[in-house]
Coordinates of C-alpha atoms in Angstrom, one line a residue:
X1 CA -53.3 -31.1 -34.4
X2 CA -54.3 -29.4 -31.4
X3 CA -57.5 -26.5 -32.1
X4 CA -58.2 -24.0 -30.0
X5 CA -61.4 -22.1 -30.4
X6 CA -61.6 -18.3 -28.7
X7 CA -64.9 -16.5 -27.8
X8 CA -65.4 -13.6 -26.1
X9 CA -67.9 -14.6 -24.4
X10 CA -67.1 -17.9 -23.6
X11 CA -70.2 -19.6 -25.7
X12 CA -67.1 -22.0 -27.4
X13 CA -64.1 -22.9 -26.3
X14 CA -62.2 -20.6 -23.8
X15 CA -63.6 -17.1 -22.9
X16 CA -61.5 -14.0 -23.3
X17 CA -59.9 -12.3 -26.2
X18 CA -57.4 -14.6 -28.6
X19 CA -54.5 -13.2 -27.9
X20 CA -54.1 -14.4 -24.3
X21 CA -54.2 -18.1 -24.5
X22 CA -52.6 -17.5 -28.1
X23 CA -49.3 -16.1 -25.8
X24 CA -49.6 -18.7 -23.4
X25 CA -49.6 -21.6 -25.9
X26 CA -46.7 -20.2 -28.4
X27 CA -44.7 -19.4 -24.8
X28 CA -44.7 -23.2 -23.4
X29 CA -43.8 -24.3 -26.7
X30 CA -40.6 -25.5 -28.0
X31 CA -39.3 -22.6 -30.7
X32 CA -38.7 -25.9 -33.1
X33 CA -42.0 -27.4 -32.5
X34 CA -44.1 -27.3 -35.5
X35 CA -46.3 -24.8 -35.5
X36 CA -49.2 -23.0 -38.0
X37 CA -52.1 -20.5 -36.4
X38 CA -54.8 -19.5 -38.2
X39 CA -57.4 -17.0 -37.6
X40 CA -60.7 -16.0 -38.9
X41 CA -62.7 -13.1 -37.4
X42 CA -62.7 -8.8 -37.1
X43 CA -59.9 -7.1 -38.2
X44 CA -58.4 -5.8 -35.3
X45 CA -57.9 -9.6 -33.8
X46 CA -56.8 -11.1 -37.1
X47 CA -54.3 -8.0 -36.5
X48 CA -53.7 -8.8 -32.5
X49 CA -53.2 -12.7 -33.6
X50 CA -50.9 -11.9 -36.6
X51 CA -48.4 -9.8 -34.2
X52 CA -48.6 -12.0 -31.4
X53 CA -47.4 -14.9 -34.3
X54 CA -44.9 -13.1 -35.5
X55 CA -43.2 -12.3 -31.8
X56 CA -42.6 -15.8 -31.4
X57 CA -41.7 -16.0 -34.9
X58 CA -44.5 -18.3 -35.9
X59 CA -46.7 -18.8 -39.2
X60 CA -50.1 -17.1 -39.3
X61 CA -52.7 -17.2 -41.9
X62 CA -55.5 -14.9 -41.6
X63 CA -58.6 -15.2 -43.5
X64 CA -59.5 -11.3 -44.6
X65 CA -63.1 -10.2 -44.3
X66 CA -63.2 -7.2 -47.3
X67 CA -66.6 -6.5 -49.5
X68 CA -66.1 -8.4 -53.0
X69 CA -68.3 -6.5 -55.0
X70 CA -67.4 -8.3 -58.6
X71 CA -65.5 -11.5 -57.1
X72 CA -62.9 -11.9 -60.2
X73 CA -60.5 -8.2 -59.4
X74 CA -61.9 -6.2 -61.6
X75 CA -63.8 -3.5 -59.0
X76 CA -60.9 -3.4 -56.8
X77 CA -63.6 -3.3 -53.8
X78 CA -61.1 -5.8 -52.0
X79 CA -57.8 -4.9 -51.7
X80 CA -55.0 -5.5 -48.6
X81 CA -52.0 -3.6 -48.2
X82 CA -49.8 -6.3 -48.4
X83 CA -45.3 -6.0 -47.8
X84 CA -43.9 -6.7 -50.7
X85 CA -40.9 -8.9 -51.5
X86 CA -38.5 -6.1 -51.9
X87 CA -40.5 -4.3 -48.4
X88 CA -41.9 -1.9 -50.2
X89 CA -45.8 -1.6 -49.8
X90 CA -48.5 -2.9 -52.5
X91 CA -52.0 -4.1 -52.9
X92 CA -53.3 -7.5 -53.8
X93 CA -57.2 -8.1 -54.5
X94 CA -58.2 -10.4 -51.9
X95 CA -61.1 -12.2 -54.3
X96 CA -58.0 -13.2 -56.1
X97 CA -54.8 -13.8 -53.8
X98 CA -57.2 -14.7 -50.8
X99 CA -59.1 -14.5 -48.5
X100 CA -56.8 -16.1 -46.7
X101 CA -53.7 -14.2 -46.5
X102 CA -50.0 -14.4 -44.5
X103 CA -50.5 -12.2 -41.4
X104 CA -47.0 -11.1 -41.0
X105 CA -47.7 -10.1 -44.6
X106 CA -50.4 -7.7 -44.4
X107 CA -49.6 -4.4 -42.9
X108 CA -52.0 -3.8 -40.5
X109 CA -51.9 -0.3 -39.9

């Protein structure tokens, strides 16, 4: 298993933004070679890393960052847009189907 850890700043592992090295890894790989990303952090990167996945046609999991005001679904404080099997859009309470989530799962915008 081969971990790559992303800072901005370059205080661990390489410096820049995720989805760089993330494009550059998933290019110079086989399209069989086994393959999982996953990705903890702000939105807007899980986001990035969850598109970048999914135009190589790679599993992501993201780990969702949401306010869990109860922790059990019943304050609905937490909840993704997620695609739904048939497409169509729904939510799912993150406390409870979470917090880590399929990227290509989650719509973003």
């Amino acid at each position: 298993m081969e971990l790559v850890l992303t800072t901005e700043d370059g205080s661990a592992g390489e410096r820049g933004r995720v989805v760089a090295p993330l494009d550059r890894r998933l290019s110079s790989r086989s399209p069989t070679a086994p393959v999982m990303i996953y990705a903890c952090g702000p939105e807007r990167m899980l986001a990035a890393t969850a598109q970048t996945a999914m135009k190589y046609g790679r599993p992501c999991q993201v780990s969702v960052e949401r306010i869990m005001g109860c922790g059990l679904g019943g304050c609905y404080s937490c909840v993704v847009p997620m695609r739904g099997d048939d497409g169509g859009a729904h939510h799912v309470r993150s406390c409870l189907a979470g917090p880590v989530l399929a990227g290509d799962q989650i719509l973003w915008d």
